Short mmCIF file of C-alpha atoms in Angstrom, two decimals:
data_model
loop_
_atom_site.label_atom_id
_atom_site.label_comp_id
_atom_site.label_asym_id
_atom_site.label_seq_id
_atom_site.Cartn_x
_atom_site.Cartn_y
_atom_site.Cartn_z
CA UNK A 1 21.94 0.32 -15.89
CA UNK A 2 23.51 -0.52 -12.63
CA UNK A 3 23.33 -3.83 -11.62
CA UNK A 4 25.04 -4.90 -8.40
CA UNK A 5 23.00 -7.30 -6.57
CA UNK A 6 22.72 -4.69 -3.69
CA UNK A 7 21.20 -2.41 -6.07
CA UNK A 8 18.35 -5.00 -7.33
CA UNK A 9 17.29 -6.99 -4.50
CA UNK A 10 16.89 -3.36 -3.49
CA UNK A 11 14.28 -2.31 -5.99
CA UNK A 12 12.91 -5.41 -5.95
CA UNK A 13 11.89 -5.69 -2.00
CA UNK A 14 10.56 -2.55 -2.35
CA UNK A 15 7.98 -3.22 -4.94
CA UNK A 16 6.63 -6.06 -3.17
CA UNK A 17 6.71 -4.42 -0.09
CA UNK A 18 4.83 -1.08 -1.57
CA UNK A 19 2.39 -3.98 -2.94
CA UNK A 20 1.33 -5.40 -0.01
CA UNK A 21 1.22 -1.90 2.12
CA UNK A 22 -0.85 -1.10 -1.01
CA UNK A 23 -3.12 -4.10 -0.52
CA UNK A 24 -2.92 -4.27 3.61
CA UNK A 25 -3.53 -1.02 4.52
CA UNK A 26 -6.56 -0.75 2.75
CA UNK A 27 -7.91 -4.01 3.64
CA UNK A 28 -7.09 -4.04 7.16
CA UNK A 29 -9.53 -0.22 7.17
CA UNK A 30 -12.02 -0.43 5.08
CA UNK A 31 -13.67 -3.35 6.10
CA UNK A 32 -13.02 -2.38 9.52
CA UNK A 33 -14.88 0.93 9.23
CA UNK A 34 -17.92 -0.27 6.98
CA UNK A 35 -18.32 -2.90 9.81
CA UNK A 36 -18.38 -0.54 12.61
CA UNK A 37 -20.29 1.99 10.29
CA UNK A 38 -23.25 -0.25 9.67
CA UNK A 39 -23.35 -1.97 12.82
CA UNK A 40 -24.69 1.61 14.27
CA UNK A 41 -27.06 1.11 11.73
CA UNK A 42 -28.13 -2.38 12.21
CA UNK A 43 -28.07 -2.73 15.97
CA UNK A 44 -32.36 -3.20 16.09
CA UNK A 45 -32.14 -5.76 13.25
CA UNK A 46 -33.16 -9.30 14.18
CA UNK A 47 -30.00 -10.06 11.64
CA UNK A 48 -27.45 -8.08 12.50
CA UNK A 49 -24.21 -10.11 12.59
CA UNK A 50 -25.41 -11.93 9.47
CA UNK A 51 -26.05 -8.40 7.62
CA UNK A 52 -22.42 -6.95 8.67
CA UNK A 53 -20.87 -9.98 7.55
CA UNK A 54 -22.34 -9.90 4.71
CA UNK A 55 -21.45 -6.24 3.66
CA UNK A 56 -17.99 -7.44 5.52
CA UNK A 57 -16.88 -9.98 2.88
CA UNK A 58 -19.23 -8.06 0.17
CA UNK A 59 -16.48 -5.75 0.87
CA UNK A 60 -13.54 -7.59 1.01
CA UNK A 61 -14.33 -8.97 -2.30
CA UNK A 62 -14.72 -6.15 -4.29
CA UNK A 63 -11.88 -4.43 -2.71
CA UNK A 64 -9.47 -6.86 -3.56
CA UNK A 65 -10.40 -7.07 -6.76
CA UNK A 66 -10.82 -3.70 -7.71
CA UNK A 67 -7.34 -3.13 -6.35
CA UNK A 68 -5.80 -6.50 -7.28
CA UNK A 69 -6.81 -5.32 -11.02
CA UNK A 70 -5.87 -1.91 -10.27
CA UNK A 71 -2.44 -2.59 -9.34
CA UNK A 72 -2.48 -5.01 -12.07
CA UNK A 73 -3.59 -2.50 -14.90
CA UNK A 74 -1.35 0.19 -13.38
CA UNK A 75 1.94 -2.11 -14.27
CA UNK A 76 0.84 -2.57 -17.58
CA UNK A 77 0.57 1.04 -18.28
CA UNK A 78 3.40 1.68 -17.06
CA UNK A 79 5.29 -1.51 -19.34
CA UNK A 80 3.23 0.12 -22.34
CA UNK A 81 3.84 4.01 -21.42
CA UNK A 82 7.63 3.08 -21.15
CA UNK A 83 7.80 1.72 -24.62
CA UNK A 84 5.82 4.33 -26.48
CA UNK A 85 8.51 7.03 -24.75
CA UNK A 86 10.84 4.61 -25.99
CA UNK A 87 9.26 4.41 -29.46
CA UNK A 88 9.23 8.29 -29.02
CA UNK A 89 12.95 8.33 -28.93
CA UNK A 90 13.89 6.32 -31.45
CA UNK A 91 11.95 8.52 -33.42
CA UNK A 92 13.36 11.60 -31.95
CA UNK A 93 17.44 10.37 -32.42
CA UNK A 94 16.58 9.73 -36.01
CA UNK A 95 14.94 12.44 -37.23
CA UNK A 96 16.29 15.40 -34.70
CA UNK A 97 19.81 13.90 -33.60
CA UNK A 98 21.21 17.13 -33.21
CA UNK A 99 18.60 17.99 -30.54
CA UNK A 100 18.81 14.65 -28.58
CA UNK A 101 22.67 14.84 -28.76
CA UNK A 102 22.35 18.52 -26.95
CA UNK A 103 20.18 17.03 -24.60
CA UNK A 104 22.65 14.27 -23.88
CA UNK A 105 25.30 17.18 -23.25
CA UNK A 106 22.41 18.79 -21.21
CA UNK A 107 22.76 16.18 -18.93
CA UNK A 108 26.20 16.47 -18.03
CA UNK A 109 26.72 19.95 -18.19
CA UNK A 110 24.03 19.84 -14.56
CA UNK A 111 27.14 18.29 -13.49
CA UNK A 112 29.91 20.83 -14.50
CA UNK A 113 32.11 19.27 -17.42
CA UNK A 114 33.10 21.62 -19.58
CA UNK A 115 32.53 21.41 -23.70
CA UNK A 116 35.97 19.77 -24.27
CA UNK A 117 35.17 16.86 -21.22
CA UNK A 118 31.59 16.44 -22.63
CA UNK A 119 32.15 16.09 -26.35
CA UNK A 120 33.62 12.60 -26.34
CA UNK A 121 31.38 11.48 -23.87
CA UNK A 122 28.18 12.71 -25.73
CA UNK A 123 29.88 11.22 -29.01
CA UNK A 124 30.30 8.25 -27.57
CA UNK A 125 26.84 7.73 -26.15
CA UNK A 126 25.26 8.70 -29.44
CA UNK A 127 27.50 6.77 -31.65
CA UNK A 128 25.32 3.47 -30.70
CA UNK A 129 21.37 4.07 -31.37
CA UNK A 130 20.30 1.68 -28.88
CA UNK A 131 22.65 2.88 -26.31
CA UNK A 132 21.72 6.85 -27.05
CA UNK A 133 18.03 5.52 -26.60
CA UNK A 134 19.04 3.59 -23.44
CA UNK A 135 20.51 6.81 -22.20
CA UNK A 136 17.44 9.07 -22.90
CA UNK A 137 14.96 6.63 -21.46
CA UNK A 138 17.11 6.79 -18.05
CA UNK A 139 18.92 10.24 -17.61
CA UNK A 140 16.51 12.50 -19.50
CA UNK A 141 13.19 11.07 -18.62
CA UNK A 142 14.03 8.92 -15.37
CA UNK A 143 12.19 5.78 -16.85
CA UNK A 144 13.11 2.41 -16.12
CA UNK A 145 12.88 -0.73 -17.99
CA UNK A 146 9.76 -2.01 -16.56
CA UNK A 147 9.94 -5.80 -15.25
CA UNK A 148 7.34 -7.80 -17.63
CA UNK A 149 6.14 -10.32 -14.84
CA UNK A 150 5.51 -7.38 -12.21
CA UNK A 151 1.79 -6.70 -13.35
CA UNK A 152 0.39 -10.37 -12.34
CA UNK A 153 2.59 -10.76 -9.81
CA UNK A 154 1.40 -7.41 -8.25
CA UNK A 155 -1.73 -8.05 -8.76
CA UNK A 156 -1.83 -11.50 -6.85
CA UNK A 157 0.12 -9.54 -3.89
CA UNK A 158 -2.37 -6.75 -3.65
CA UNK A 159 -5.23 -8.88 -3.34
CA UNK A 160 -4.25 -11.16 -0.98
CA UNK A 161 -3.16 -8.68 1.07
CA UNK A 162 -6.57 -6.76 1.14
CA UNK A 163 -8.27 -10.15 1.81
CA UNK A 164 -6.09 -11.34 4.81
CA UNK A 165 -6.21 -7.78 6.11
CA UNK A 166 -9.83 -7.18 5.42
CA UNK A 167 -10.54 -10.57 7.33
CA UNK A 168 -8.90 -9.40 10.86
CA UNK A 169 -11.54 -6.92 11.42
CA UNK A 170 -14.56 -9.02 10.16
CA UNK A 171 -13.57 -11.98 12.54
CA UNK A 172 -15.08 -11.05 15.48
CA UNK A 173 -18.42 -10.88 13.46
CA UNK A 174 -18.23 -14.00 12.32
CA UNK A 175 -17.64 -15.74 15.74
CA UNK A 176 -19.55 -13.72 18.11
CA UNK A 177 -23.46 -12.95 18.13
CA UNK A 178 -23.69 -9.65 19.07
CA UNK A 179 -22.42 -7.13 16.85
CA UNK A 180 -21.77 -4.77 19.62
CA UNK A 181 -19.67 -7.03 21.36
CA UNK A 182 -17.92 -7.85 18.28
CA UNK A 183 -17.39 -4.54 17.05
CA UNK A 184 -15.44 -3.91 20.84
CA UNK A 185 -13.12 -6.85 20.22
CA UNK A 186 -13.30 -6.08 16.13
CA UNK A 187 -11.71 -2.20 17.28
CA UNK A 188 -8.46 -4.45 19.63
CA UNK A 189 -7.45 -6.26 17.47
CA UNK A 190 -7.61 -4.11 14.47
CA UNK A 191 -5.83 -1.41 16.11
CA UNK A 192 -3.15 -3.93 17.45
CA UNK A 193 -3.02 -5.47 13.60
CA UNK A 194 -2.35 -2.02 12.60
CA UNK A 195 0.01 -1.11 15.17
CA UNK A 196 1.76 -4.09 14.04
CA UNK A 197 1.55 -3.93 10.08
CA UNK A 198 2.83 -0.65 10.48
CA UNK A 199 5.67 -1.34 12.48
CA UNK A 200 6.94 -4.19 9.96
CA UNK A 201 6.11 -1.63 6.91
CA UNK A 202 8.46 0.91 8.92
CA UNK A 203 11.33 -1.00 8.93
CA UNK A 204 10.48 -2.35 5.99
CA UNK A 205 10.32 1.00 4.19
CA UNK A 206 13.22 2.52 6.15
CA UNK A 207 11.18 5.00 8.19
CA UNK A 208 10.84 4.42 12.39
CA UNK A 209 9.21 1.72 13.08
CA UNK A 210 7.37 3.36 15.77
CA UNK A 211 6.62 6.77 13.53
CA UNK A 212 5.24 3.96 11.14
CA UNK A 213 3.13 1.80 13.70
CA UNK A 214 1.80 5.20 14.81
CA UNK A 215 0.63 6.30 10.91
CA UNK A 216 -0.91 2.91 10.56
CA UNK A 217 -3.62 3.22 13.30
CA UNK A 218 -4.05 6.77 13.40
CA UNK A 219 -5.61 6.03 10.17
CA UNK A 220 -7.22 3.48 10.73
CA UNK A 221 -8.78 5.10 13.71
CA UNK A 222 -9.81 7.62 11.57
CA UNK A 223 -11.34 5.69 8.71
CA UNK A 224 -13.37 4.50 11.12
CA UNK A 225 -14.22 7.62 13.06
CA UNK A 226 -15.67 9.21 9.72
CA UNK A 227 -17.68 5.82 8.80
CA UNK A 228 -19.25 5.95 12.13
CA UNK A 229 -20.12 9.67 12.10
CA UNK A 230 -21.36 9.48 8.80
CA UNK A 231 -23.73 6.69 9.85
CA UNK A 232 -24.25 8.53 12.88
CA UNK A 233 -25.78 11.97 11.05
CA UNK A 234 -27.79 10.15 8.45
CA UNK A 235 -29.73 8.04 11.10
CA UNK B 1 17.99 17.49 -13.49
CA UNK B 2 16.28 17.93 -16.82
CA UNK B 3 14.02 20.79 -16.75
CA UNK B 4 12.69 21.43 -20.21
CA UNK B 5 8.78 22.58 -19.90
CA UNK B 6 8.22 19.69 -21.96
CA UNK B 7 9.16 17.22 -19.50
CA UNK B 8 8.17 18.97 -16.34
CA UNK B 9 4.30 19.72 -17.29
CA UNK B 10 4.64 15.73 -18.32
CA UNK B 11 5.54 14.73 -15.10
CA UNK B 12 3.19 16.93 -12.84
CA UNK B 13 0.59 16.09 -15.17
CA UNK B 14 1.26 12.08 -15.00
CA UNK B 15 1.31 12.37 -10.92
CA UNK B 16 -2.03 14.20 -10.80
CA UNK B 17 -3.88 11.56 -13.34
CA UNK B 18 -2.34 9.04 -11.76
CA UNK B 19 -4.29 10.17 -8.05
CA UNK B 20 -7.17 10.48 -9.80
CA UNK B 21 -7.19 6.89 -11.15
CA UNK B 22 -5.99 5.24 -8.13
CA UNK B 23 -9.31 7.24 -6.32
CA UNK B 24 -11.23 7.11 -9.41
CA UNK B 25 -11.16 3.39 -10.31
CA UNK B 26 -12.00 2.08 -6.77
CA UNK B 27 -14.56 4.90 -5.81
CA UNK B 28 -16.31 4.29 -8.81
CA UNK B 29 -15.96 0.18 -8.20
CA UNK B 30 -16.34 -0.52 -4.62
CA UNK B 31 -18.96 1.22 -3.42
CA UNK B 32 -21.08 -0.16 -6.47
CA UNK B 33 -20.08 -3.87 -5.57
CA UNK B 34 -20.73 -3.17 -2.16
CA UNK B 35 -24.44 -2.22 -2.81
CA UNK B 36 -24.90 -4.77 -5.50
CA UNK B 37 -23.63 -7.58 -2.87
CA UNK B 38 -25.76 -6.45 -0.01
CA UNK B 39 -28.89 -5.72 -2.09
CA UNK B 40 -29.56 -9.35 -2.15
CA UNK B 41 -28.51 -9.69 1.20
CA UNK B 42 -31.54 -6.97 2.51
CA UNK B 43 -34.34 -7.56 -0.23
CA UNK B 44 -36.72 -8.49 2.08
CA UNK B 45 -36.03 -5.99 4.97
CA UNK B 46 -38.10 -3.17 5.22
CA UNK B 47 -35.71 -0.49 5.53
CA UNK B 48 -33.93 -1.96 2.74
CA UNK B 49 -33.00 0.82 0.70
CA UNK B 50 -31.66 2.89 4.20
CA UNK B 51 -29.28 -0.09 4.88
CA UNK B 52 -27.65 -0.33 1.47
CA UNK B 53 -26.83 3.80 1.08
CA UNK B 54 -26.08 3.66 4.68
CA UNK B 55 -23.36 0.58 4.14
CA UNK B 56 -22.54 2.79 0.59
CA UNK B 57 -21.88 6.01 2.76
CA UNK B 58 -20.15 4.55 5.32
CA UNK B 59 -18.02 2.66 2.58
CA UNK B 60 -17.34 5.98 0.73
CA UNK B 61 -16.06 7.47 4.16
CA UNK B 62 -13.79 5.32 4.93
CA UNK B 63 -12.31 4.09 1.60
CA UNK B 64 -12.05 7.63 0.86
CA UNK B 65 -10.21 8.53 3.79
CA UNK B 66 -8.16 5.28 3.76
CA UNK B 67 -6.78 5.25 0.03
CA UNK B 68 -6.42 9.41 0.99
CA UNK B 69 -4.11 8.89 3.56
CA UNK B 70 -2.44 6.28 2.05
CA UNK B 71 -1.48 8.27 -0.66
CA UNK B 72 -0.14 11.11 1.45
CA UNK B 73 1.83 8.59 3.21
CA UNK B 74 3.32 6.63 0.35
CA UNK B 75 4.36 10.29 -0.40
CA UNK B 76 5.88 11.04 2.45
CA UNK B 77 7.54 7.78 3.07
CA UNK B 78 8.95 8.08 -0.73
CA UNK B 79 10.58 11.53 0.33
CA UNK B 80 11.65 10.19 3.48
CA UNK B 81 13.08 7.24 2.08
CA UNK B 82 14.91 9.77 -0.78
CA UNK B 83 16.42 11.69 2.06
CA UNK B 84 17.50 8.86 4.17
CA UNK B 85 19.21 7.12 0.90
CA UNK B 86 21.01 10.51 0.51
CA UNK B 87 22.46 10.63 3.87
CA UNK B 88 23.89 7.36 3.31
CA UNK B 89 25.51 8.41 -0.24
CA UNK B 90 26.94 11.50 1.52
CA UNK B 91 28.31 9.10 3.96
CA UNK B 92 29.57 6.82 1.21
CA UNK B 93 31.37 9.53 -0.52
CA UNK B 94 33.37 10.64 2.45
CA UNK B 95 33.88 7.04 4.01
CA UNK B 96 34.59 5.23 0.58
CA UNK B 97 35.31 7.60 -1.85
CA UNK B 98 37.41 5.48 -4.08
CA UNK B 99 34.14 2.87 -3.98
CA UNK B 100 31.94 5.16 -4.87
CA UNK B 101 34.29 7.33 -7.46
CA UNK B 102 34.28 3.29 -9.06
CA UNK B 103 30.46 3.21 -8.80
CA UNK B 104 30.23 6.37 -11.29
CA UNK B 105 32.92 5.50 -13.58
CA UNK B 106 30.82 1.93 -14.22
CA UNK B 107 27.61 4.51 -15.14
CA UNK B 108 29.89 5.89 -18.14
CA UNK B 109 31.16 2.33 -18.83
CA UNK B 110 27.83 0.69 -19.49
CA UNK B 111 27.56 3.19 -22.17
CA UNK B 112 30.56 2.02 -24.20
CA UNK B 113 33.21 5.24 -23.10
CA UNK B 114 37.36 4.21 -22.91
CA UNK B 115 38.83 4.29 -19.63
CA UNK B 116 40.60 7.46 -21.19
CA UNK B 117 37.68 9.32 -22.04
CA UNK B 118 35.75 8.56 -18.06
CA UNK B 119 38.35 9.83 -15.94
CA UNK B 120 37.85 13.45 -16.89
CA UNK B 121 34.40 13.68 -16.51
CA UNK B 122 34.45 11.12 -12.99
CA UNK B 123 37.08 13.40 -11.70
CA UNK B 124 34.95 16.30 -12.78
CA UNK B 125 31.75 14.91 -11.32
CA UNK B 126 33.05 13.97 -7.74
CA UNK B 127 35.35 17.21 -7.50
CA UNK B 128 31.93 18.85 -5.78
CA UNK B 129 30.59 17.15 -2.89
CA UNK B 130 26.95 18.15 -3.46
CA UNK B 131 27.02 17.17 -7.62
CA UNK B 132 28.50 13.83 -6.77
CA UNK B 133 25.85 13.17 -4.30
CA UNK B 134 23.26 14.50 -6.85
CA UNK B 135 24.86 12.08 -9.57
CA UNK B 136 24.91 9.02 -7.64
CA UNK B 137 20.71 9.50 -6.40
CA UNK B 138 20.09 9.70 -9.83
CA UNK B 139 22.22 7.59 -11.96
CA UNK B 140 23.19 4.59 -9.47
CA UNK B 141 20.02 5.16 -7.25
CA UNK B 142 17.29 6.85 -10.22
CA UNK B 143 15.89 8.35 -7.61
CA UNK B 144 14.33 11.86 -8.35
CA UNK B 145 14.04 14.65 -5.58
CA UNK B 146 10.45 14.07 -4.46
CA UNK B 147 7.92 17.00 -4.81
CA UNK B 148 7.81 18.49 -1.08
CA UNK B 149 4.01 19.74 -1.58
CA UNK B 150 3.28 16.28 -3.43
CA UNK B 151 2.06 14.49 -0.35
CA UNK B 152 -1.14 16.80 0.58
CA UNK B 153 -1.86 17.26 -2.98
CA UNK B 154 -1.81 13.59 -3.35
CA UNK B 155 -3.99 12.99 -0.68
CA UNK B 156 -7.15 15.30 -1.41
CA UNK B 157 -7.08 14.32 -5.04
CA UNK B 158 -7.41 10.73 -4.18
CA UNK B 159 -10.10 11.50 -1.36
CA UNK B 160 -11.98 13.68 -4.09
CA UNK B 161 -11.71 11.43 -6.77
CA UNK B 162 -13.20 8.46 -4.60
CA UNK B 163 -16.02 10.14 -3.32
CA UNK B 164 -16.99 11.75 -6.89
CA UNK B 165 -16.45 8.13 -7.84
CA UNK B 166 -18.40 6.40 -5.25
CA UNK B 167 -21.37 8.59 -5.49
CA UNK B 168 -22.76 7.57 -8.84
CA UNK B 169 -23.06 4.28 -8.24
CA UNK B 170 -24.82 4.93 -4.94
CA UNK B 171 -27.08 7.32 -6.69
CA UNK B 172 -29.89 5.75 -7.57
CA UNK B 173 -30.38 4.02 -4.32
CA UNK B 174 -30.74 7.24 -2.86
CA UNK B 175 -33.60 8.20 -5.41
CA UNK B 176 -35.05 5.20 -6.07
CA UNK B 177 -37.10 3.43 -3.24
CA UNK B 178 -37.13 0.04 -4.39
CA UNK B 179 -33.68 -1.51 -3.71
CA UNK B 180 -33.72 -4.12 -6.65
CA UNK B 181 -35.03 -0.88 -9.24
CA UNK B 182 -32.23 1.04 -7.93
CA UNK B 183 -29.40 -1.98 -8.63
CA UNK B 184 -30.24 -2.14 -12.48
CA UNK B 185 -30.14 1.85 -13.05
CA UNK B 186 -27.25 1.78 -10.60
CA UNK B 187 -25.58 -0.80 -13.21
CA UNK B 188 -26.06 0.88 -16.25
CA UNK B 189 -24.89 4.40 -14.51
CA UNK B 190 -21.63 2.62 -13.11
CA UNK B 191 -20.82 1.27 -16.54
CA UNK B 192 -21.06 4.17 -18.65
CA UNK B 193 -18.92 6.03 -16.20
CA UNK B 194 -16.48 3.12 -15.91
CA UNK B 195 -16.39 3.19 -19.87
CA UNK B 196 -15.84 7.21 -20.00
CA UNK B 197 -13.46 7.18 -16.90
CA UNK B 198 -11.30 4.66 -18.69
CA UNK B 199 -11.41 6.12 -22.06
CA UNK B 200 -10.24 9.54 -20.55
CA UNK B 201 -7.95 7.72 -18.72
CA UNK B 202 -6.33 5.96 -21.96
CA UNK B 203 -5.85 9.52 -23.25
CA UNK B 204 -4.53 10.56 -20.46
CA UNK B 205 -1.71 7.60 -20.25
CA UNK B 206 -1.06 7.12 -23.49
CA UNK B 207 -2.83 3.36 -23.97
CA UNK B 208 -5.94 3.29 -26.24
CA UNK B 209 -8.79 5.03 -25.04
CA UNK B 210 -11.16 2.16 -25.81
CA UNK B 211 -8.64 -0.52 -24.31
CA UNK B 212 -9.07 1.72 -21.18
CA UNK B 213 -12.73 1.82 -21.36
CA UNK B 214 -13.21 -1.95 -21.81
CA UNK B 215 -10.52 -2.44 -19.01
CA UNK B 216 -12.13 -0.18 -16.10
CA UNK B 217 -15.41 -1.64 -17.29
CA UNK B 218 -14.22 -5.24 -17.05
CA UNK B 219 -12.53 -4.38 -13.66
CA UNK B 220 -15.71 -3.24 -12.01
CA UNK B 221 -18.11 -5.62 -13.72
CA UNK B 222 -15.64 -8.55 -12.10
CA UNK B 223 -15.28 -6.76 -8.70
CA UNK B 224 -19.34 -6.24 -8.59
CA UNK B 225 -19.91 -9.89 -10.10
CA UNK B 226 -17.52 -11.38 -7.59
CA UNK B 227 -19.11 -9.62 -4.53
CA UNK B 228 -22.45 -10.20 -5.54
CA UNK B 229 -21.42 -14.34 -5.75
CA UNK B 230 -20.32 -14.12 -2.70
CA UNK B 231 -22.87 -13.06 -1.03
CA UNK B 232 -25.45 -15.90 -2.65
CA UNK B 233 -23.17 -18.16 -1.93
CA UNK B 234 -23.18 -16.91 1.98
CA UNK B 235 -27.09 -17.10 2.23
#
């Protein structure tokens, strides 16, 4: 596989990055909108702050567990789905080589060599078993080696990132004592987290920053909307 | 590309399950570790029961719509982000086409072929503009042309799958008028369905069915445990 460092640190930003987007933009919403949900909901309660912080970091919790894990058990199917294909091919080059060498040629005659160019390409890939499986694994099914330490290390990531976005929005419960007020300051500074998170994840991601900061609180905004209607109807 | 009907209906079928576990597994975990945590929380209030499917609802709004849109922007920003990558190789090959000629003659290297055998098929290969670009996405990049209709599929089977999900758990609290009566049926529910949805899923991905069941149940049994600690330890 290629292996210029250009190439790597590439792939390897970009899981991180996809990791925390996965963890932040989630966290920095959800909470949000429960809060604002249920503090329709609460407003008459003698307990109101204490019951929206409550579901607040209820929330938080959960989330970033359930998607800490998630991310976590989604690497290590992916680790275990690559090496059964893999399995599958070793199989596959033993027992029907003359099929797995025409799909070797299949591959390059996308690209327009003729039968004489091809042949000692093809012969060449398939004259080394763990190269011909190599090949398979990469040009026919688009697989790549998977990196073993990615599952814990994603799942750390996506957590935290759910919990520090999840706790932006829930602040202004915590400090102030009436959850109306809060929820007005709650609604600033999530939108402006949003607005920023989005901008960094634009660049970050290679689309406008702006297009990006613009996706982030739209929904967000409406998250939020659809919590608070919700509550709104059942009352 | 490849485009046996063995491997396409493999992928399409992989990026559909794969939306349906990322709604599936936190639908079916949140929202039950939200009303676990806040049960104890609202015991003794008298609307009890209202508060915790209200703070479920709400929940199942917004995650829904949140981990929807998510997914039709992670789609969206993976197309962009193919696009944007191929602009720059079409630039490459124009700018630096003895770089980048290099950069596919090192793909044939890697797989053991003689200096003599590569420069047919590299001259072959970048003698059309459009099949060097094509080469270079997939084999230095392995990037795949993204699915233009993937995005909005994406997003309403994540969105469906999360509120499917997040509705049995909250099930019995809508029945049931004692909160606390509610929790328990609420617990067994959410574990048989966490124990089908991951042995389905295990099928589905190709790990042991009943290493996926005991995994999803694990997940939401830790996510539902660590909210409901959380909120003792709060009171």
């Amino acid at each position: 596989m290629p292996s210029t460092p250009h190439i790597e640190s590439h792939f390897t930003a970009s899981a991180s990055v996809r990791d925390v987007v996965i963890g932040m933009a989630d966290g920095l919403t959800v909470p949000f909108a429960l809060a604002a949900g249920i503090t329709g909901a609460v407003l008459t309660s003698t307990q109101a702050t204490a019951l929206v912080v409550t579901a607040g970091l209820a929330e938080i919790a959960a989330g970033s567990i359930a998607m800490g894990l998630g991310g976590y058990l989604a690497a290590k199917t992916d680790a275990e789905h690559y090496s059964s294909e893999r399995q599958r091919e070793i199989r596959e080059t033993l027992e029907l080589p003359a099929v797995e060498a025409e799909e070797v040629a299949k591959v390059f005659r996308e690209y327009g060599l003729t039968e004489a160019q091809m042949t000692p390409v093809v012969n060449a890939i398939c004259s080394d078993p763990q190269r011909w499986v190599d090949f398979m694994m990469r040009f026919e099914l688009g697989l790549e080696p998977p990196d073993p330490r990615r599952a814990s290390r994603s799942a750390v990531t996506i957590a935290a990132a759910y919990v520090v976005g999840g706790l932006i929005p829930l602040a202004p419960y915590m400090i102030l004592p009436s959850v109306i007020v809060a929820l007005r300051y709650s609604a600033v500074i999530t939108a402006v987290a949003l607005a920023i998170f989005g901008y960094v994840k634009g660049r970050f991601t290679g689309i406008s920053p702006w297009k990006g900061a613009l996706q982030t609180v739209f929904t967000g905004g409406l998250a939020a909307s659809a919590a608070f209607a919700l509550v709104k109807l059942i009352e």
